[in-house]
């Protein structure tokens, strides 16, 4: 068992996203020019940007300059969050999917570094593409019994798209 921050420090990476103690296995190989690594394990209790999660399962690997998030899964009460995808280190190409069901809506604003004080129960599905410098995404968001700051609402549904730095709201219903 090892602290996630201690593991990230080995790779000279400052981690301010995931906290907890990983119980699993890590392997390294390859060359300095083309390293190969994998990490697979469970964090029984931890936090994702300060929001408590439990039963966090992680399976990530690096091969041929491509970082593969094979599986990320965590629970927040009755809610769940999952992700998988790839990031090519040389050209920054990314591809992936993030899904969340019945989680605290505040996690969304925290993960995206928005200053909005979101409240409610969040369901989200996001398909990611593009590159790190020019990401693209198709996103579906549902918030039940939500709010922003002091304003509240019963339900909110938003279908949105990000492409070439432009966010397009295809549909919004409150």
JSON list of C-alpha atoms in Angstrom, two decimals, residues 40-140:
[
{"chain": "A", "resi": 40, "resn": "UNK", "atom": "CA", "xyz": [-3.45, -1.21, -11.29]},
{"chain": "A", "resi": 41, "resn": "UNK", "atom": "CA", "xyz": [-5.09, -1.01, -7.90]},
{"chain": "A", "resi": 42, "resn": "UNK", "atom": "CA", "xyz": [-7.78, 0.06, -5.48]},
{"chain": "A", "resi": 43, "resn": "UNK", "atom": "CA", "xyz": [-8.10, 3.05, -3.18]},
{"chain": "A", "resi": 44, "resn": "UNK", "atom": "CA", "xyz": [-10.63, 2.03, -0.52]},
{"chain": "A", "resi": 45, "resn": "UNK", "atom": "CA", "xyz": [-11.33, 5.63, 0.55]},
{"chain": "A", "resi": 46, "resn": "UNK", "atom": "CA", "xyz": [-9.94, 8.76, -1.01]},
{"chain": "A", "resi": 47, "resn": "UNK", "atom": "CA", "xyz": [-10.84, 12.08, -2.54]},
{"chain": "A", "resi": 48, "resn": "UNK", "atom": "CA", "xyz": [-11.14, 13.42, -6.07]},
{"chain": "A", "resi": 49, "resn": "UNK", "atom": "CA", "xyz": [-10.36, 17.17, -5.88]},
{"chain": "A", "resi": 50, "resn": "UNK", "atom": "CA", "xyz": [-11.50, 17.14, -2.25]},
{"chain": "A", "resi": 51, "resn": "UNK", "atom": "CA", "xyz": [-14.74, 15.23, -2.85]},
{"chain": "A", "resi": 52, "resn": "UNK", "atom": "CA", "xyz": [-14.88, 11.91, -1.00]},
{"chain": "A", "resi": 53, "resn": "UNK", "atom": "CA", "xyz": [-14.93, 8.73, -3.10]},
{"chain": "A", "resi": 54, "resn": "UNK", "atom": "CA", "xyz": [-14.74, 5.09, -2.11]},
{"chain": "A", "resi": 55, "resn": "UNK", "atom": "CA", "xyz": [-13.96, 1.85, -3.91]},
{"chain": "A", "resi": 56, "resn": "UNK", "atom": "CA", "xyz": [-11.77, 3.68, -6.41]},
{"chain": "A", "resi": 57, "resn": "UNK", "atom": "CA", "xyz": [-10.44, 1.27, -9.06]},
{"chain": "A", "resi": 58, "resn": "UNK", "atom": "CA", "xyz": [-7.59, 2.45, -11.27]},
{"chain": "A", "resi": 59, "resn": "UNK", "atom": "CA", "xyz": [-5.96, 0.73, -14.24]},
{"chain": "A", "resi": 60, "resn": "UNK", "atom": "CA", "xyz": [-3.55, 2.95, -16.19]},
{"chain": "A", "resi": 61, "resn": "UNK", "atom": "CA", "xyz": [-0.67, 2.10, -18.52]},
{"chain": "A", "resi": 62, "resn": "UNK", "atom": "CA", "xyz": [1.92, 3.80, -20.71]},
{"chain": "A", "resi": 63, "resn": "UNK", "atom": "CA", "xyz": [3.28, 2.14, -23.87]},
{"chain": "A", "resi": 64, "resn": "UNK", "atom": "CA", "xyz": [4.63, 3.54, -27.15]},
{"chain": "A", "resi": 65, "resn": "UNK", "atom": "CA", "xyz": [4.17, 7.11, -25.85]},
{"chain": "A", "resi": 66, "resn": "UNK", "atom": "CA", "xyz": [0.43, 6.58, -25.32]},
{"chain": "A", "resi": 67, "resn": "UNK", "atom": "CA", "xyz": [-1.06, 6.92, -21.85]},
{"chain": "A", "resi": 68, "resn": "UNK", "atom": "CA", "xyz": [-4.05, 4.58, -21.49]},
{"chain": "A", "resi": 69, "resn": "UNK", "atom": "CA", "xyz": [-6.62, 5.11, -18.76]},
{"chain": "A", "resi": 70, "resn": "UNK", "atom": "CA", "xyz": [-8.07, 1.64, -19.04]},
{"chain": "A", "resi": 71, "resn": "UNK", "atom": "CA", "xyz": [-10.37, 2.11, -16.07]},
{"chain": "A", "resi": 72, "resn": "UNK", "atom": "CA", "xyz": [-11.18, 4.69, -13.44]},
{"chain": "A", "resi": 73, "resn": "UNK", "atom": "CA", "xyz": [-14.18, 3.98, -11.24]},
{"chain": "A", "resi": 74, "resn": "UNK", "atom": "CA", "xyz": [-15.24, 5.46, -7.92]},
{"chain": "A", "resi": 75, "resn": "UNK", "atom": "CA", "xyz": [-18.32, 5.66, -5.75]},
{"chain": "A", "resi": 76, "resn": "UNK", "atom": "CA", "xyz": [-19.78, 8.62, -3.87]},
{"chain": "A", "resi": 77, "resn": "UNK", "atom": "CA", "xyz": [-22.58, 7.39, -1.64]},
{"chain": "A", "resi": 78, "resn": "UNK", "atom": "CA", "xyz": [-25.05, 5.84, -4.09]},
{"chain": "A", "resi": 79, "resn": "UNK", "atom": "CA", "xyz": [-23.39, 7.65, -7.01]},
{"chain": "A", "resi": 80, "resn": "UNK", "atom": "CA", "xyz": [-20.67, 6.50, -9.39]},
{"chain": "A", "resi": 81, "resn": "UNK", "atom": "CA", "xyz": [-18.06, 8.11, -11.61]},
{"chain": "A", "resi": 82, "resn": "UNK", "atom": "CA", "xyz": [-16.14, 6.28, -14.34]},
{"chain": "A", "resi": 83, "resn": "UNK", "atom": "CA", "xyz": [-13.66, 7.23, -17.05]},
{"chain": "A", "resi": 84, "resn": "UNK", "atom": "CA", "xyz": [-11.50, 5.66, -19.71]},
{"chain": "A", "resi": 85, "resn": "UNK", "atom": "CA", "xyz": [-9.44, 6.99, -22.56]},
{"chain": "A", "resi": 86, "resn": "UNK", "atom": "CA", "xyz": [-6.07, 7.64, -24.14]},
{"chain": "A", "resi": 87, "resn": "UNK", "atom": "CA", "xyz": [-3.60, 10.49, -24.43]},
{"chain": "A", "resi": 88, "resn": "UNK", "atom": "CA", "xyz": [-0.78, 10.39, -26.98]},
{"chain": "A", "resi": 89, "resn": "UNK", "atom": "CA", "xyz": [2.19, 12.11, -25.37]},
{"chain": "A", "resi": 90, "resn": "UNK", "atom": "CA", "xyz": [3.91, 13.17, -28.60]},
{"chain": "A", "resi": 91, "resn": "UNK", "atom": "CA", "xyz": [1.07, 14.99, -30.38]},
{"chain": "A", "resi": 92, "resn": "UNK", "atom": "CA", "xyz": [-1.38, 15.49, -27.49]},
{"chain": "A", "resi": 93, "resn": "UNK", "atom": "CA", "xyz": [-4.23, 13.58, -29.17]},
{"chain": "A", "resi": 94, "resn": "UNK", "atom": "CA", "xyz": [-6.85, 12.54, -26.66]},
{"chain": "A", "resi": 95, "resn": "UNK", "atom": "CA", "xyz": [-9.85, 10.28, -26.78]},
{"chain": "A", "resi": 96, "resn": "UNK", "atom": "CA", "xyz": [-12.09, 9.17, -23.95]},
{"chain": "A", "resi": 97, "resn": "UNK", "atom": "CA", "xyz": [-15.31, 9.08, -22.07]},
{"chain": "A", "resi": 98, "resn": "UNK", "atom": "CA", "xyz": [-16.35, 10.27, -18.62]},
{"chain": "A", "resi": 99, "resn": "UNK", "atom": "CA", "xyz": [-19.60, 9.20, -17.04]},
{"chain": "A", "resi": 100, "resn": "UNK", "atom": "CA", "xyz": [-21.14, 10.06, -13.69]},
{"chain": "A", "resi": 101, "resn": "UNK", "atom": "CA", "xyz": [-24.41, 9.05, -12.07]},
{"chain": "A", "resi": 102, "resn": "UNK", "atom": "CA", "xyz": [-25.96, 10.54, -8.93]},
{"chain": "A", "resi": 103, "resn": "UNK", "atom": "CA", "xyz": [-22.88, 12.40, -7.69]},
{"chain": "A", "resi": 104, "resn": "UNK", "atom": "CA", "xyz": [-22.53, 15.79, -5.98]},
{"chain": "A", "resi": 105, "resn": "UNK", "atom": "CA", "xyz": [-22.79, 18.48, -8.72]},
{"chain": "A", "resi": 106, "resn": "UNK", "atom": "CA", "xyz": [-20.08, 20.50, -6.97]},
{"chain": "A", "resi": 107, "resn": "UNK", "atom": "CA", "xyz": [-17.55, 17.96, -8.21]},
{"chain": "A", "resi": 108, "resn": "UNK", "atom": "CA", "xyz": [-18.16, 19.16, -11.80]},
{"chain": "A", "resi": 109, "resn": "UNK", "atom": "CA", "xyz": [-17.29, 22.77, -11.02]},
{"chain": "A", "resi": 110, "resn": "UNK", "atom": "CA", "xyz": [-14.27, 21.68, -8.99]},
{"chain": "A", "resi": 111, "resn": "UNK", "atom": "CA", "xyz": [-12.90, 19.38, -11.72]},
{"chain": "A", "resi": 112, "resn": "UNK", "atom": "CA", "xyz": [-13.34, 22.05, -14.39]},
{"chain": "A", "resi": 113, "resn": "UNK", "atom": "CA", "xyz": [-11.94, 24.81, -12.14]},
{"chain": "A", "resi": 114, "resn": "UNK", "atom": "CA", "xyz": [-15.15, 26.85, -12.45]},
{"chain": "A", "resi": 115, "resn": "UNK", "atom": "CA", "xyz": [-15.79, 29.33, -9.66]},
{"chain": "A", "resi": 116, "resn": "UNK", "atom": "CA", "xyz": [-19.56, 28.55, -9.67]},
{"chain": "A", "resi": 117, "resn": "UNK", "atom": "CA", "xyz": [-21.00, 27.06, -6.49]},
{"chain": "A", "resi": 118, "resn": "UNK", "atom": "CA", "xyz": [-22.96, 24.16, -8.02]},
{"chain": "A", "resi": 119, "resn": "UNK", "atom": "CA", "xyz": [-25.39, 22.14, -5.93]},
{"chain": "A", "resi": 120, "resn": "UNK", "atom": "CA", "xyz": [-27.57, 19.13, -6.63]},
{"chain": "A", "resi": 121, "resn": "UNK", "atom": "CA", "xyz": [-27.30, 15.58, -7.91]},
{"chain": "A", "resi": 122, "resn": "UNK", "atom": "CA", "xyz": [-25.41, 15.26, -11.18]},
{"chain": "A", "resi": 123, "resn": "UNK", "atom": "CA", "xyz": [-25.63, 12.82, -14.08]},
{"chain": "A", "resi": 124, "resn": "UNK", "atom": "CA", "xyz": [-23.10, 13.40, -16.84]},
{"chain": "A", "resi": 125, "resn": "UNK", "atom": "CA", "xyz": [-21.80, 11.75, -19.98]},
{"chain": "A", "resi": 126, "resn": "UNK", "atom": "CA", "xyz": [-18.91, 13.28, -21.94]},
{"chain": "A", "resi": 127, "resn": "UNK", "atom": "CA", "xyz": [-17.22, 12.01, -25.09]},
{"chain": "A", "resi": 128, "resn": "UNK", "atom": "CA", "xyz": [-13.76, 13.57, -25.43]},
{"chain": "A", "resi": 129, "resn": "UNK", "atom": "CA", "xyz": [-11.54, 14.06, -28.46]},
{"chain": "A", "resi": 130, "resn": "UNK", "atom": "CA", "xyz": [-9.23, 16.53, -30.13]},
{"chain": "A", "resi": 131, "resn": "UNK", "atom": "CA", "xyz": [-5.91, 17.41, -28.54]},
{"chain": "A", "resi": 132, "resn": "UNK", "atom": "CA", "xyz": [-4.73, 18.83, -25.22]},
{"chain": "A", "resi": 133, "resn": "UNK", "atom": "CA", "xyz": [-4.26, 22.23, -26.89]},
{"chain": "A", "resi": 134, "resn": "UNK", "atom": "CA", "xyz": [-7.60, 22.06, -28.75]},
{"chain": "A", "resi": 135, "resn": "UNK", "atom": "CA", "xyz": [-9.96, 19.66, -26.96]},
{"chain": "A", "resi": 136, "resn": "UNK", "atom": "CA", "xyz": [-13.36, 18.66, -28.30]},
{"chain": "A", "resi": 137, "resn": "UNK", "atom": "CA", "xyz": [-16.27, 17.20, -26.34]},
{"chain": "A", "resi": 138, "resn": "UNK", "atom": "CA", "xyz": [-19.92, 16.29, -26.60]},
{"chain": "A", "resi": 139, "resn": "UNK", "atom": "CA", "xyz": [-21.47, 16.58, -23.14]},
{"chain": "A", "resi": 140, "resn": "UNK", "atom": "CA", "xyz": [-24.84, 15.70, -21.66]}
]
